[in-house]
Coordinates of C-alpha atoms and ligand atoms in Angstrom, one line a residue:
H10 CA -6.6 41.4 -47.2
S11 CA -10.0 40.7 -45.7
R12 CA -12.0 43.7 -44.5
P13 CA -13.9 43.3 -41.3
T14 CA -17.0 41.5 -41.7
A15 CA -20.4 43.0 -40.3
A16 CA -19.9 40.7 -37.0
R17 CA -16.5 42.0 -36.6
S18 CA -17.4 45.6 -36.2
A19 CA -17.7 47.0 -33.1
G20 CA -21.4 46.5 -32.5
C21 CA -21.3 42.8 -32.5
R22 CA -18.0 41.5 -31.4
V23 CA -18.0 39.0 -28.4
I24 CA -14.9 39.6 -25.9
V25 CA -13.8 37.6 -23.2
H26 CA -11.7 39.1 -20.3
V27 CA -9.6 36.5 -18.4
D28 CA -8.4 37.4 -15.3
L29 CA -6.6 34.5 -13.1
D30 CA -7.2 34.1 -9.6
C31 CA -4.7 35.4 -6.8
F32 CA -2.1 35.2 -9.5
Y33 CA 1.3 35.3 -7.7
A34 CA -0.4 32.9 -4.8
Q35 CA -1.3 30.3 -7.6
V36 CA 2.1 30.6 -9.2
E37 CA 3.9 29.7 -5.9
M38 CA 1.4 27.0 -5.1
I39 CA 2.0 25.2 -8.1
R40 CA 5.9 25.6 -7.4
N41 CA 5.3 24.3 -3.9
P42 CA 2.2 22.1 -4.0
E43 CA 2.3 21.6 -0.1
L44 CA 1.5 25.1 0.2
R45 CA -2.0 24.2 -1.5
D46 CA -5.1 24.5 1.2
K47 CA -2.9 26.7 3.7
P48 CA -3.3 30.2 3.8
L49 CA -0.5 31.9 1.9
G50 CA 0.4 35.2 1.0
V51 CA 3.0 36.6 -1.4
Q52 CA 5.1 39.1 0.3
Q53 CA 7.0 41.9 -1.4
K54 CA 8.9 44.2 1.1
F55 CA 6.3 44.6 3.9
I56 CA 3.2 44.4 2.1
V57 CA 1.1 40.9 1.3
V58 CA 0.7 41.8 -2.7
T59 CA -1.5 39.0 -3.1
C60 CA -2.8 36.1 -0.8
N61 CA -4.9 32.8 -1.7
Y62 CA -8.4 32.8 -1.4
E63 CA -7.6 30.3 1.9
A64 CA -6.0 33.4 3.3
R65 CA -9.0 35.8 2.3
K66 CA -11.3 33.6 4.0
L67 CA -9.2 34.2 7.4
G68 CA -9.3 38.3 6.4
V69 CA -6.2 38.5 4.8
K70 CA -6.4 41.1 1.8
K71 CA -4.3 42.0 -1.5
L72 CA -1.7 44.9 -0.4
M73 CA -2.4 44.3 3.4
P74 CA 1.1 45.2 5.4
I75 CA 2.4 42.0 6.7
K76 CA 1.8 43.1 10.2
E77 CA -1.8 43.6 9.7
A78 CA -1.7 40.2 8.0
K79 CA -0.2 38.2 10.7
E80 CA -2.5 39.7 13.2
K81 CA -5.5 38.9 11.1
C82 CA -4.3 35.1 10.3
P83 CA -1.4 34.1 12.7
Q84 CA -0.9 30.9 10.6
L85 CA -0.2 32.6 7.4
I86 CA 2.5 31.3 5.4
L87 CA 4.6 33.9 3.3
V88 CA 6.6 33.4 0.4
N89 CA 8.9 36.1 -0.9
G90 CA 7.7 37.3 -4.2
E91 CA 10.1 39.8 -5.3
D92 CA 11.8 37.9 -8.1
L93 CA 9.0 38.6 -10.7
T94 CA 10.4 35.8 -13.1
P95 CA 8.2 32.8 -12.2
Y96 CA 5.4 34.9 -12.7
R97 CA 6.4 36.7 -15.8
E98 CA 7.0 33.1 -17.5
M99 CA 3.8 31.8 -16.4
S100 CA 1.8 34.6 -17.4
Y101 CA 3.5 34.6 -21.4
K102 CA 2.2 30.8 -21.1
V103 CA -1.2 31.9 -20.4
T104 CA -1.4 34.3 -23.2
E105 CA 0.6 31.7 -25.5
L106 CA -2.2 29.0 -24.7
L107 CA -4.8 31.9 -25.3
G108 CA -3.3 32.4 -28.5
E109 CA -3.9 28.8 -29.6
F110 CA -7.4 29.2 -29.6
C111 CA -8.0 32.6 -31.3
P112 CA -5.1 35.1 -32.6
L113 CA -6.7 37.9 -30.8
V114 CA -5.1 38.0 -27.8
E115 CA -4.2 41.0 -25.7
R116 CA -2.2 41.1 -22.4
L117 CA -3.3 43.5 -19.6
G118 CA -0.5 43.2 -16.8
F119 CA 0.5 40.0 -15.7
D120 CA -2.5 37.8 -15.1
E121 CA -5.1 39.6 -17.5
N122 CA -6.2 39.1 -21.2
F123 CA -8.8 40.1 -23.3
V124 CA -9.7 37.8 -26.1
D125 CA -11.8 38.5 -29.2
I126 CA -13.6 35.4 -29.9
T127 CA -16.2 36.8 -32.6
E128 CA -15.1 34.8 -35.4
I129 CA -15.3 31.5 -33.3
V130 CA -18.7 32.6 -32.2
E131 CA -19.7 33.2 -36.1
K132 CA -18.7 29.8 -37.0
R133 CA -20.7 28.2 -34.2
L134 CA -23.6 30.2 -34.6
N135 CA -23.5 29.1 -38.5
Q136 CA -23.1 25.6 -37.5
L137 CA -26.0 25.6 -35.0
Q138 CA -28.4 27.4 -37.4
Q139 CA -27.5 24.7 -40.4
S140 CA -28.2 22.0 -37.8
G141 CA -31.4 23.7 -36.8
C142 CA -30.5 23.0 -33.1
S143 CA -31.7 25.4 -30.4
R144 CA -30.5 23.8 -27.5
V145 CA -27.9 25.9 -26.2
S146 CA -27.6 27.0 -22.9
V147 CA -25.3 29.4 -21.1
S148 CA -22.1 28.6 -19.1
G149 CA -21.5 30.6 -15.5
H150 CA -23.6 33.3 -14.5
V151 CA -25.4 35.8 -16.3
Y152 CA -25.3 39.4 -15.1
N153 CA -28.1 40.6 -13.1
N154 CA -29.6 36.9 -13.3
Q155 CA -31.2 38.3 -16.7
A156 CA -33.6 36.0 -18.6
I157 CA -31.9 35.4 -21.7
D158 CA -33.8 35.1 -25.1
L159 CA -31.9 32.6 -27.7
R160 CA -34.2 34.2 -30.6
D161 CA -32.2 37.5 -30.0
T162 CA -29.0 36.7 -32.0
T163 CA -26.9 38.8 -29.8
H164 CA -28.0 36.9 -26.6
L165 CA -27.2 33.9 -28.8
R166 CA -23.8 35.1 -29.6
L167 CA -23.0 36.0 -26.0
V168 CA -24.2 32.7 -24.8
I169 CA -22.0 30.7 -27.5
G170 CA -19.1 33.2 -26.0
S171 CA -19.8 32.1 -22.6
Q172 CA -19.4 28.2 -23.6
I173 CA -15.9 29.2 -25.5
A174 CA -15.0 31.3 -22.3
E175 CA -15.5 27.8 -20.4
E176 CA -13.5 26.4 -23.0
L177 CA -10.6 28.7 -22.6
R178 CA -10.6 28.4 -18.7
E179 CA -11.1 24.6 -18.9
A180 CA -7.7 24.5 -21.2
V181 CA -5.7 27.3 -18.9
Y182 CA -6.3 24.8 -16.0
A183 CA -6.0 21.5 -17.6
R184 CA -2.7 22.5 -19.5
L185 CA -1.2 25.1 -16.7
G186 CA -3.0 24.1 -13.6
L187 CA -4.4 27.8 -13.1
T188 CA -7.8 29.0 -12.2
G189 CA -9.4 32.3 -13.0
C190 CA -12.3 34.6 -13.7
A191 CA -13.8 35.5 -17.2
G192 CA -16.4 38.1 -18.4
V193 CA -18.3 37.8 -21.4
A194 CA -19.4 40.8 -23.3
S195 CA -19.4 42.9 -26.4
N196 CA -16.5 45.0 -25.8
K197 CA -13.4 45.4 -23.6
L198 CA -14.8 47.6 -21.2
L199 CA -17.5 45.6 -20.4
S200 CA -15.8 42.3 -20.5
K201 CA -13.3 43.6 -17.9
L202 CA -16.1 45.2 -15.7
V203 CA -18.2 42.1 -15.6
S204 CA -15.5 39.6 -15.1
G205 CA -15.0 39.8 -11.6
T206 CA -18.8 39.6 -10.4
F207 CA -18.3 36.3 -9.2
K208 CA -14.8 35.1 -8.2
P209 CA -12.7 32.7 -7.7
N210 CA -13.0 30.4 -10.7
Q211 CA -16.1 31.8 -12.2
Q212 CA -17.8 33.6 -14.9
T213 CA -20.1 35.9 -16.1
V214 CA -21.8 37.1 -19.2
L215 CA -23.3 40.5 -19.7
L216 CA -26.6 40.9 -21.7
P217 CA -26.6 44.4 -23.4
E218 CA -29.8 45.3 -21.4
S219 CA -28.0 44.9 -18.1
C220 CA -25.0 47.5 -19.4
P221 CA -26.4 50.2 -17.7
D222 CA -26.8 48.7 -14.2
L223 CA -23.1 47.3 -14.4
I224 CA -21.8 50.7 -15.5
R225 CA -23.9 52.6 -13.2
G226 CA -22.9 50.7 -10.1
L227 CA -19.3 51.5 -10.5
D228 CA -20.2 55.0 -8.7
H229 CA -16.6 56.8 -9.0
I230 CA -15.6 57.5 -12.5
Q231 CA -12.0 56.4 -11.3
K232 CA -13.3 52.7 -11.6
V233 CA -13.9 52.9 -15.2
P234 CA -10.7 51.5 -16.9
G235 CA -9.6 54.0 -19.3
I236 CA -10.0 56.6 -16.8
G237 CA -7.3 57.0 -14.7
Y238 CA -6.2 59.2 -11.9
K239 CA -5.0 62.3 -13.6
T240 CA -8.4 62.4 -15.6
S241 CA -10.4 61.5 -12.9
K242 CA -9.1 64.6 -11.0
R243 CA -9.5 66.7 -14.0
L244 CA -13.4 65.7 -14.0
E245 CA -13.5 66.3 -10.4
T246 CA -12.6 70.0 -10.6
L247 CA -15.6 69.9 -13.2
G248 CA -17.9 68.5 -10.6
V249 CA -17.8 65.1 -12.6
R250 CA -17.7 62.4 -9.9
T251 CA -19.8 59.5 -10.6
V252 CA -20.6 57.9 -14.0
C253 CA -24.1 59.3 -14.0
D254 CA -22.5 62.7 -13.6
L255 CA -20.4 62.0 -16.7
Q256 CA -23.4 60.8 -18.4
A257 CA -25.1 64.0 -18.0
F258 CA -22.4 66.4 -18.4
P259 CA -23.0 68.8 -21.5
S260 CA -20.9 67.5 -24.1
A261 CA -19.7 70.6 -25.8
V262 CA -18.4 71.9 -22.3
L263 CA -16.2 68.4 -21.7
E264 CA -15.1 68.9 -25.3
K265 CA -13.9 72.4 -24.5
E266 CA -12.2 71.7 -21.3
L267 CA -10.3 68.2 -22.7
G268 CA -10.3 68.4 -26.1
V269 CA -13.0 66.8 -28.8
S270 CA -11.4 63.1 -28.9
V271 CA -10.5 62.6 -25.3
A272 CA -14.0 64.2 -24.4
Q273 CA -16.0 61.7 -26.5
R274 CA -14.2 58.9 -25.8
L275 CA -14.9 59.5 -21.9
Q276 CA -18.4 60.1 -22.4
K277 CA -18.6 56.7 -24.5
L278 CA -17.2 54.9 -21.7
S279 CA -19.4 56.5 -19.0
Y280 CA -22.2 54.4 -21.6
G281 CA -20.3 51.3 -21.5
E282 CA -19.3 51.9 -25.0
D283 CA -15.8 51.0 -26.2
E284 CA -14.7 50.5 -29.7
S285 CA -11.0 50.0 -28.9
P286 CA -9.9 46.3 -30.7
V287 CA -8.1 43.7 -28.8
T288 CA -4.7 44.2 -29.9
P289 CA -2.7 41.2 -30.3
S290 CA 0.5 41.9 -27.8
G291 CA 3.3 39.6 -29.4
P292 CA 6.6 39.7 -27.6
P293 CA 7.5 42.4 -25.1
Q294 CA 8.5 45.9 -26.6
S295 CA 10.8 46.6 -23.9
F296 CA 12.5 45.5 -20.7
S297 CA 12.1 47.1 -17.6
D298 CA 12.8 46.8 -13.6
E299 CA 12.5 49.4 -11.1
D300 CA 13.2 49.5 -7.4
S301 CA 11.1 51.7 -5.0
F302 CA 12.2 52.8 -1.5
K303 CA 11.5 55.5 1.0
K304 CA 14.4 57.5 0.3
C305 CA 17.3 58.0 -1.8
S306 CA 19.0 61.4 -1.6
S307 CA 22.7 61.0 -3.2
E308 CA 24.2 60.6 -6.2
V309 CA 26.0 57.4 -5.0
E310 CA 22.9 55.6 -3.6
V311 CA 21.3 56.5 -7.2
K312 CA 24.4 54.7 -8.8
E313 CA 23.9 52.0 -6.6
K314 CA 20.2 51.2 -7.2
I315 CA 20.9 51.5 -11.1
E316 CA 23.9 48.9 -10.9
E317 CA 21.4 46.5 -8.8
L318 CA 18.9 46.7 -11.4
L319 CA 20.9 46.2 -14.7
P320 CA 22.3 42.7 -14.3
S321 CA 19.0 40.9 -14.4
L322 CA 17.4 43.5 -16.9
L323 CA 20.8 42.5 -19.1
D324 CA 20.0 38.6 -18.5
R325 CA 16.3 39.1 -19.4
I326 CA 17.5 40.6 -22.7
H327 CA 20.0 38.2 -23.4
K328 CA 17.5 35.4 -23.2
D329 CA 14.9 37.5 -25.6
G330 CA 17.9 37.5 -28.1
R331 CA 16.8 40.9 -29.4
Q332 CA 18.8 44.0 -29.1
P333 CA 17.5 47.2 -27.3
H334 CA 18.1 50.4 -29.0
T335 CA 17.1 53.0 -26.4
V336 CA 17.2 53.1 -22.6
R337 CA 15.4 55.1 -20.4
L338 CA 15.6 56.3 -16.9
T339 CA 12.6 56.9 -14.7
I340 CA 12.4 58.6 -11.3
R341 CA 9.9 59.5 -8.7
Q342 CA 10.5 62.2 -6.5
F343 CA 9.1 62.5 -3.0
S344 CA 6.0 65.1 -3.0
S345 CA 3.3 65.1 -0.4
T346 CA 1.0 66.5 -2.5
E347 CA 1.1 64.6 -6.1
K348 CA 1.8 61.4 -4.7
W349 CA 1.1 59.4 -7.6
I350 CA 1.9 61.3 -10.9
N351 CA 5.4 62.8 -10.3
R352 CA 7.2 60.3 -12.2
E353 CA 9.6 61.8 -14.7
S354 CA 11.7 60.2 -17.2
R355 CA 14.5 60.8 -20.0
Q356 CA 16.1 58.5 -22.5
C357 CA 18.6 58.2 -25.2
P358 CA 19.8 55.9 -27.9
I359 CA 22.1 53.1 -26.8
P360 CA 25.4 54.1 -28.5
P361 CA 26.0 51.5 -31.5
R362 CA 29.3 50.3 -30.2
L363 CA 27.6 49.2 -26.9
I364 CA 24.6 47.3 -28.7
P365 CA 26.3 43.9 -30.3
K366 CA 27.6 43.8 -26.5
F367 CA 23.9 42.8 -25.3
G368 CA 23.8 39.2 -25.1
K369 CA 27.3 38.5 -25.4
E370 CA 29.3 40.5 -23.0
S371 CA 26.7 41.8 -20.8
S372 CA 29.0 42.4 -18.0
N373 CA 31.0 45.1 -19.8
L374 CA 28.0 46.8 -20.3
I375 CA 27.1 47.6 -16.7
S376 CA 29.7 50.4 -16.4
P377 CA 29.0 52.4 -19.8
L378 CA 25.1 51.6 -19.1
V379 CA 25.3 53.1 -15.4
D380 CA 27.4 56.5 -16.9
I381 CA 24.5 57.0 -19.7
L382 CA 22.1 56.3 -17.1
M383 CA 23.7 59.1 -14.2
K384 CA 23.7 61.6 -17.2
L385 CA 19.9 60.9 -18.0
F386 CA 19.3 61.1 -13.9
R387 CA 21.4 64.8 -14.0
K388 CA 19.3 65.8 -16.6
M389 CA 16.2 65.5 -14.2
I390 CA 17.6 66.4 -10.8
D391 CA 19.9 69.1 -10.0
V392 CA 22.6 67.4 -7.8
A393 CA 23.8 70.7 -6.2
Q394 CA 20.3 70.8 -4.5
P395 CA 19.0 68.3 -1.8
F396 CA 16.9 65.7 -3.4
H397 CA 14.5 62.9 -2.4
L398 CA 13.6 60.0 -4.6
T399 CA 11.3 57.3 -3.8
L400 CA 11.8 55.0 -7.1
V401 CA 14.1 54.5 -9.6
S402 CA 13.5 52.5 -12.9
V403 CA 15.4 51.7 -16.2
C404 CA 13.8 50.5 -19.1
F405 CA 15.3 49.1 -22.5
S406 CA 13.1 49.5 -25.7
N407 CA 13.2 50.0 -29.2
L408 CA 14.2 46.2 -29.6
K409 CA 15.6 45.0 -33.2
D410 CA 16.0 41.6 -34.0
L411 CA 19.4 40.2 -34.9
P412 CA 19.8 39.5 -38.9
S413 CA 19.8 35.8 -38.0
S414 CA 17.7 35.5 -34.7
K415 CA 14.8 33.4 -34.3
K416 CA 14.0 34.9 -31.2
G417 CA 11.9 37.6 -29.7
S418 CA 8.8 35.4 -30.4
I419 CA 6.3 35.1 -27.7
G420 CA 7.2 31.3 -27.8
F421 CA 10.3 32.1 -26.7
Y422 CA 8.8 33.0 -23.1
L423 CA 7.4 30.0 -22.8
K424 CA 10.3 27.8 -22.1
P425 CA 10.0 25.4 -19.0
M426 CA 10.7 27.5 -15.7
S427 CA 14.2 27.7 -15.2
S428 CA 15.6 30.8 -13.1
P429 CA 15.7 30.0 -9.5
S430 CA 13.8 32.2 -7.2
R431 CA 16.6 34.7 -5.9
P432 CA 15.6 36.5 -2.5
G433 CA 14.7 39.7 -4.3
K434 CA 14.9 43.4 -3.1
R435 CA 13.0 44.4 -5.9
V436 CA 9.5 45.2 -5.7
Q437 CA 7.7 45.7 -9.1
E438 CA 8.2 46.6 -12.7
V439 CA 6.1 48.2 -15.1
E440 CA 4.8 45.6 -17.4
D441 CA 6.7 44.8 -20.2
V442 CA 4.5 43.8 -23.1
S443 CA 3.6 45.6 -26.2
Q444 CA 1.2 48.3 -26.1
A445 CA 2.2 48.8 -22.2
E446 CA 1.7 52.4 -22.9
E447 CA -1.6 51.9 -23.8
S448 CA -2.5 49.6 -21.4
V449 CA -1.5 51.5 -18.5
S450 CA -4.8 53.5 -18.6
W451 CA -6.7 50.4 -18.4
N452 CA -4.4 48.5 -15.9
Q453 CA -3.5 51.2 -13.4
N454 CA -6.4 52.4 -12.0
C455 CA -9.0 49.4 -12.5
N456 CA -9.5 46.0 -11.0
R457 CA -12.6 44.0 -10.8
T458 CA -13.4 45.3 -7.4
G459 CA -12.8 48.5 -9.1
T460 CA -10.4 49.7 -6.4
T461 CA -7.3 51.3 -7.2
K462 CA -4.6 48.9 -7.0
T463 CA -2.3 50.9 -5.1
R464 CA -3.7 54.5 -4.2
K465 CA -5.4 53.6 -1.1
L466 CA -2.3 52.8 0.9
S467 CA -1.4 54.6 3.9
E468 CA 1.9 56.6 3.5
E469 CA 4.2 53.7 4.5
Q470 CA 2.7 51.3 2.3
K471 CA 2.7 53.5 -1.0
I472 CA 6.5 52.4 -1.5
N473 CA 5.0 49.5 -3.0
I474 CA 3.3 50.3 -6.0
K475 CA 2.3 48.7 -9.5
Q476 CA 2.6 51.2 -12.1
A477 CA 1.2 54.0 -10.3
G478 CA 1.7 57.5 -11.3
V479 CA 1.8 56.7 -15.3
P480 CA -0.4 59.2 -17.0
D481 CA -3.6 58.0 -18.3
L482 CA -4.9 59.9 -21.2
P483 CA -3.6 60.9 -23.3
L484 CA -0.8 58.0 -24.1
H485 CA 2.8 59.0 -24.0
S486 CA 5.3 59.4 -26.7
S487 CA 7.1 56.6 -28.4
P488 CA 10.0 55.0 -26.9
G489 CA 12.5 55.0 -29.7
A490 CA 12.1 59.1 -30.0
I491 CA 15.8 60.8 -29.1
D492 CA 15.6 63.4 -26.3
Q493 CA 17.4 66.1 -27.8
E494 CA 17.9 67.6 -24.7
V495 CA 19.7 64.6 -23.2
F496 CA 21.6 64.2 -26.6
R497 CA 23.3 67.4 -26.1
E498 CA 24.6 66.5 -22.6
L499 CA 26.1 63.1 -24.1
P500 CA 29.8 63.2 -24.7
E501 CA 30.8 64.6 -28.0
D502 CA 32.2 60.7 -29.1
I503 CA 29.1 59.1 -28.1
Q504 CA 26.8 61.8 -29.9
K505 CA 28.9 60.9 -33.2
E506 CA 28.6 57.6 -33.0
I507 CA 24.9 57.5 -32.2
L508 CA 24.5 60.0 -35.4
S509 CA 26.7 57.5 -37.8
G510 CA 24.5 54.9 -36.5
K511 CA 21.0 56.3 -36.9
T512 CA 21.9 56.5 -40.7
Ligands
LIG611 P1 -4.7 40.9 -9.3 O1 -5.5 40.3 -10.6 O2 -5.3 42.3 -8.8 O3 -4.9 40.0 -7.9 P2 -5.3 38.7 -8.3 O4 -4.7 37.8 -9.4 O5 -3.8 38.3 -7.3 O6 -6.0 38.5 -7.0 P3 -7.6 38.1 -7.9 O7 -8.3 36.8 -7.8 O8 -8.5 39.3 -6.8 O9 -7.7 38.7 -9.2 O10 -3.2 40.9 -9.6 C1 -2.7 40.1 -10.4 C2 -0.8 40.0 -9.6 O11 -0.5 41.2 -9.5 C3 -1.3 39.4 -8.3 O12 -1.3 38.3 -8.2 C4 -0.2 40.4 -7.6 C5 0.3 41.3 -8.3 N1 -0.1 42.8 -7.9 C6 0.9 43.6 -7.8 O13 2.5 43.3 -7.7 N2 1.0 44.7 -7.0 C7 -0.3 45.2 -6.9 O14 -0.7 46.3 -6.5 C8 -1.6 44.1 -6.9 C9 -2.9 44.6 -6.6 C10 -1.2 43.1 -7.6
LIG612 MG1 -6.3 38.4 -10.8

């Protein structure tokens, strides 16, 4: 149907990036208002994963070890944040609310969303031009304090965009009690980069003339959203460390090294160009949970870890209402050199006889699922040899609706918060939203301050990570695919069942 209008084509888009302030801490302050105005840290294992701005004023930082945080700020109050349920639920409420303004909302992790507001801007621009009124003023900051020229329609569009961004933030605050920052720019990359310029609870618009300053201000290439760990290491071997290096690097050589499409994408990013559309996220495409630890080195322990992960995962699937058809196991082996990229995974179809049990008889699923997951495990690890794992993750994907089900919609994630906080033992999980795999390249290596979320940690701290080690470019394969190697290893009856169920 409707073809993209001129305004929607990449050049004239207006994109808002919304990033909530100290997200987990804000959720905790809503759950317990007594915590407001007090320095608050959210604890996972021995790390403060985030803290409110009271605590930040007193020197506490995100990802600080508990010990150090307590030294810096003895009055720091800590709440356990290992059960992600309240954060996940609030996170979907925010996405849903933004979706009421505009259908093009893309989640990035739990506390960030891109909103493509081009169409709303166009409408307001038309109204403005028809009414002949030129009294428009910017909301929030202008990057670099650049002067606005309202005769320039690009400026005018972005100024209108800043007003809409303000309205989005106001709505999130009025309806959910959450504050956040926003960046307004002509593409996703720039909106994300500019949104954290003034924090907390502020917003910034980027006019095109200031783009070179913003992008060059990043210095190291790994701070560019979309350039992940692997890619940046690869680029470093070519002598490319800064954004300027990347801009100046001969395209032909880069194309030969990385392939034409990756090379071109990277070089465009280095100039702040990003044509990737805002892709509505919708309901999650997978459910996963993981646990990380210092050492797990026996089959019995691996089995225990998996058994611990399954019940809450099955509960989430039950609440969603759809049935998964693929299960995946991911492990991370300890390595002193390749600390962040040594994740490995295997997946296989879920035997058809088990599928109807999701939801209804979840407890009967644990033992057969553990068997399957242990087989996947043995595909990756030779258990006759010593091994040392630091992470185990289970993911259910390839979700299909029950014929009569109305669930699996994003609205389903917006029920009033229900689940009580359990004293969790888990630390992190990989984001579950659709396009999760694609989002990884954005999410893993960049936040507004441009620091790597977890890679700067000391050896001990590294246990607590967020999506680290997932490859950036290129994106990995589809979750529904059958791993032939694993398939051959499955017991014959399960193989037959899978084959019969596949037609
Ligand atoms: P961030 O947006 O990086 O941090 P934040 O929202 O807490 O603070 P800011 O005001 O600076 O935006 O991450 C969002 C949430 O993700 C954060 O509240 C806690 C969680 N988180 C992790 O679980 N692991 C991590 O490594 C980081 C950085 C955050
Ligand atoms: Mg945030």
